DNA sequence: GTGGATGCAAACTCTTTGCACCTTG
DNA sequence: CAAGGTGCAAAGAGTTTGCATCCAC
C-alpha cells in the first residue's frame, strides 16, 4: 500500500534513532540531514500513515504541541504498551516512563465512567538536574 | 489597577456561574448574553489578567485547547488547591476532581527530579453514562 | 479629560489540504 | 505508465497584538 520513499525512511528513522518523543519540527531538522528539501506537510502525512500502521504513537502533553515516538514493541502484534511521560522543563525533552500506578477509577465521582487516564510528570531530567544541582 | 467593566464582570461571571472549566469560545457565548458586542480578544485579555490575580486557573489537558475555571477558594490567601480533571468524551465537558493520589516521584527513573504531575481522566460523566448505559 | 479598556483586523503558531509535478513499482 | 508521493502555497483553528476609538474614574 505504501511506497518506500526516502522521505518515509527519513521520518521513521529520525524517530527510531532518537528514542524519545519528537515534535514535527524536530523531526524535520533531523530528517533534513537525509532529505534536504523535505517539507513539514510531508512529515505530517507520514506521521498519520505511520500511526495507522502502529509504527509510531502520538504523544500529547498538556499545553504542548503534539509529539511522536516510535512504537515500543518491535513486533506490533500486541496493543501499544500503556505508559506515561516525563517532560523536562529545562531542555523541553519528553521521555517515556515505563511504569503506571494502575487504574484511577476512584478519583472520579460516583456515576463517572473512567475509560482512560494520562499522567504527565514535569521537572528536570537526569542530565539537566546534574547540571543545575551540582 | 483594573477597572470594573461590564466585559470583565461578564467573563468572570460566566466562569463562576458555570462551575466547570470553559474554553474561551464557551465563555464568549455565555458572556455575550450580557455584553452583546463582546470580542474574543477582550476575553483573552481578561483571562490573562484574572490569572495574574489568581481569580481563575488555566486548565490544560492533553490534545485540548486551553480551558479556564474559577479559582476554588473564595479567599485566595491559600495557594490554588491542587487538583486534577475529568474530560467527558461524549459531551466534551471538563470537571474538576478533588482527589489526588499524591506524589509520583517513583514513576521517574533515577536522577530525574519530579516537581509536578498532572493526571487527566477520560470517559463518560455521570450525565452521559446514564444516557448511554441504560 | 486622560489613561486604561475595547473592537476590529492582522499576525503568528501548529496543522491540514488543494494542486501541479515528480517518482516508485 | 499509472497511482501514489512530494513540495509549495493557501486555508483553518487557537491565540496574540497594533491601533484607533471609547468609556470609567
GROMACS .gro file of C-alpha atoms in nm, chain A residues 14-102:
model
   89
   14UNK     CA    1   1.459   1.001   1.294
   15UNK     CA    2   1.205   0.872   1.546
   16UNK     CA    3   1.366   0.532   1.589
   17UNK     CA    4   1.709   0.682   1.622
   18UNK     CA    5   1.604   0.949   1.874
   19UNK     CA    6   1.447   0.703   2.118
   20UNK     CA    7   1.224   0.975   2.263
   21UNK     CA    8   0.920   1.173   2.158
   22UNK     CA    9   0.992   1.439   1.894
   23UNK     CA   10   0.789   1.731   1.760
   24UNK     CA   11   0.730   1.754   1.384
   25UNK     CA   12   0.984   2.039   1.366
   26UNK     CA   13   1.246   1.833   1.546
   27UNK     CA   14   1.180   1.552   1.302
   28UNK     CA   15   1.215   1.798   1.015
   29UNK     CA   16   1.555   1.914   1.135
   30UNK     CA   17   1.684   1.561   1.184
   31UNK     CA   18   1.536   1.420   0.864
   32UNK     CA   19   1.662   1.707   0.652
   33UNK     CA   20   2.008   1.563   0.711
   34UNK     CA   21   1.894   1.282   0.480
   35UNK     CA   22   1.645   1.454   0.250
   36UNK     CA   23   1.739   1.818   0.214
   37UNK     CA   24   1.418   1.952   0.054
   38UNK     CA   25   1.192   1.770   0.300
   39UNK     CA   26   0.874   1.956   0.383
   40UNK     CA   27   0.664   1.973   0.700
   41UNK     CA   28   0.350   1.871   0.508
   42UNK     CA   29   0.519   1.552   0.401
   43UNK     CA   30   0.622   1.487   0.759
   44UNK     CA   31   0.266   1.529   0.884
   45UNK     CA   32   0.139   1.300   0.611
   46UNK     CA   33   0.386   1.026   0.706
   47UNK     CA   34   0.314   1.075   1.074
   48UNK     CA   35  -0.053   0.998   1.007
   49UNK     CA   36   0.031   0.697   0.792
   50UNK     CA   37   0.280   0.558   1.043
   51UNK     CA   38   0.023   0.595   1.320
   52UNK     CA   39  -0.226   0.395   1.117
   53UNK     CA   40   0.035   0.122   1.079
   54UNK     CA   41   0.103   0.139   1.455
   55UNK     CA   42   0.470   0.205   1.389
   56UNK     CA   43   0.458   0.526   1.591
   57UNK     CA   44   0.243   0.678   1.865
   58UNK     CA   45   0.120   1.033   1.909
   59UNK     CA   46   0.219   1.181   2.244
   60UNK     CA   47   0.001   1.464   2.373
   61UNK     CA   48   0.104   1.655   2.684
   62UNK     CA   49  -0.093   1.935   2.850
   63UNK     CA   50  -0.019   2.269   2.688
   64UNK     CA   51   0.229   2.120   2.443
   65UNK     CA   52   0.226   2.072   2.069
   66UNK     CA   53   0.196   1.711   1.959
   67UNK     CA   54   0.500   1.486   1.969
   68UNK     CA   55   0.554   1.141   1.822
   69UNK     CA   56   0.757   0.840   1.933
   70UNK     CA   57   0.846   0.508   1.775
   71UNK     CA   58   0.614   0.229   1.891
   72UNK     CA   59   0.783   0.033   2.166
   73UNK     CA   60   0.733  -0.328   2.057
   74UNK     CA   61   0.947  -0.441   1.765
   75UNK     CA   62   0.667  -0.679   1.670
   76UNK     CA   63   0.339  -0.495   1.688
   77UNK     CA   64   0.108  -0.789   1.742
   78UNK     CA   65   0.047  -0.661   2.093
   79UNK     CA   66  -0.151  -0.346   2.159
   80UNK     CA   67   0.070  -0.047   2.223
   81UNK     CA   68   0.228  -0.069   2.565
   82UNK     CA   69   0.047   0.165   2.805
   83UNK     CA   70   0.286   0.419   2.950
   84UNK     CA   71   0.326   0.780   3.058
   85UNK     CA   72   0.570   1.064   3.001
   86UNK     CA   73   0.812   1.298   3.170
   87UNK     CA   74   0.860   1.650   3.037
   88UNK     CA   75   1.189   1.820   3.127
   89UNK     CA   76   1.128   2.188   3.196
   90UNK     CA   77   1.489   2.275   3.123
   91UNK     CA   78   1.565   2.106   2.792
   92UNK     CA   79   1.199   2.061   2.686
   93UNK     CA   80   1.258   1.697   2.601
   94UNK     CA   81   1.000   1.428   2.662
   95UNK     CA   82   1.089   1.082   2.793
   96UNK     CA   83   0.871   0.773   2.814
   97UNK     CA   84   0.813   0.629   3.162
   98UNK     CA   85   0.767   0.255   3.176
   99UNK     CA   86   0.564   0.241   3.493
  100UNK     CA   87   0.197   0.305   3.566
  101UNK     CA   88   0.027   0.326   3.905
  102UNK     CA   89  -0.279   0.147   3.765
   0.00000   0.00000   0.00000
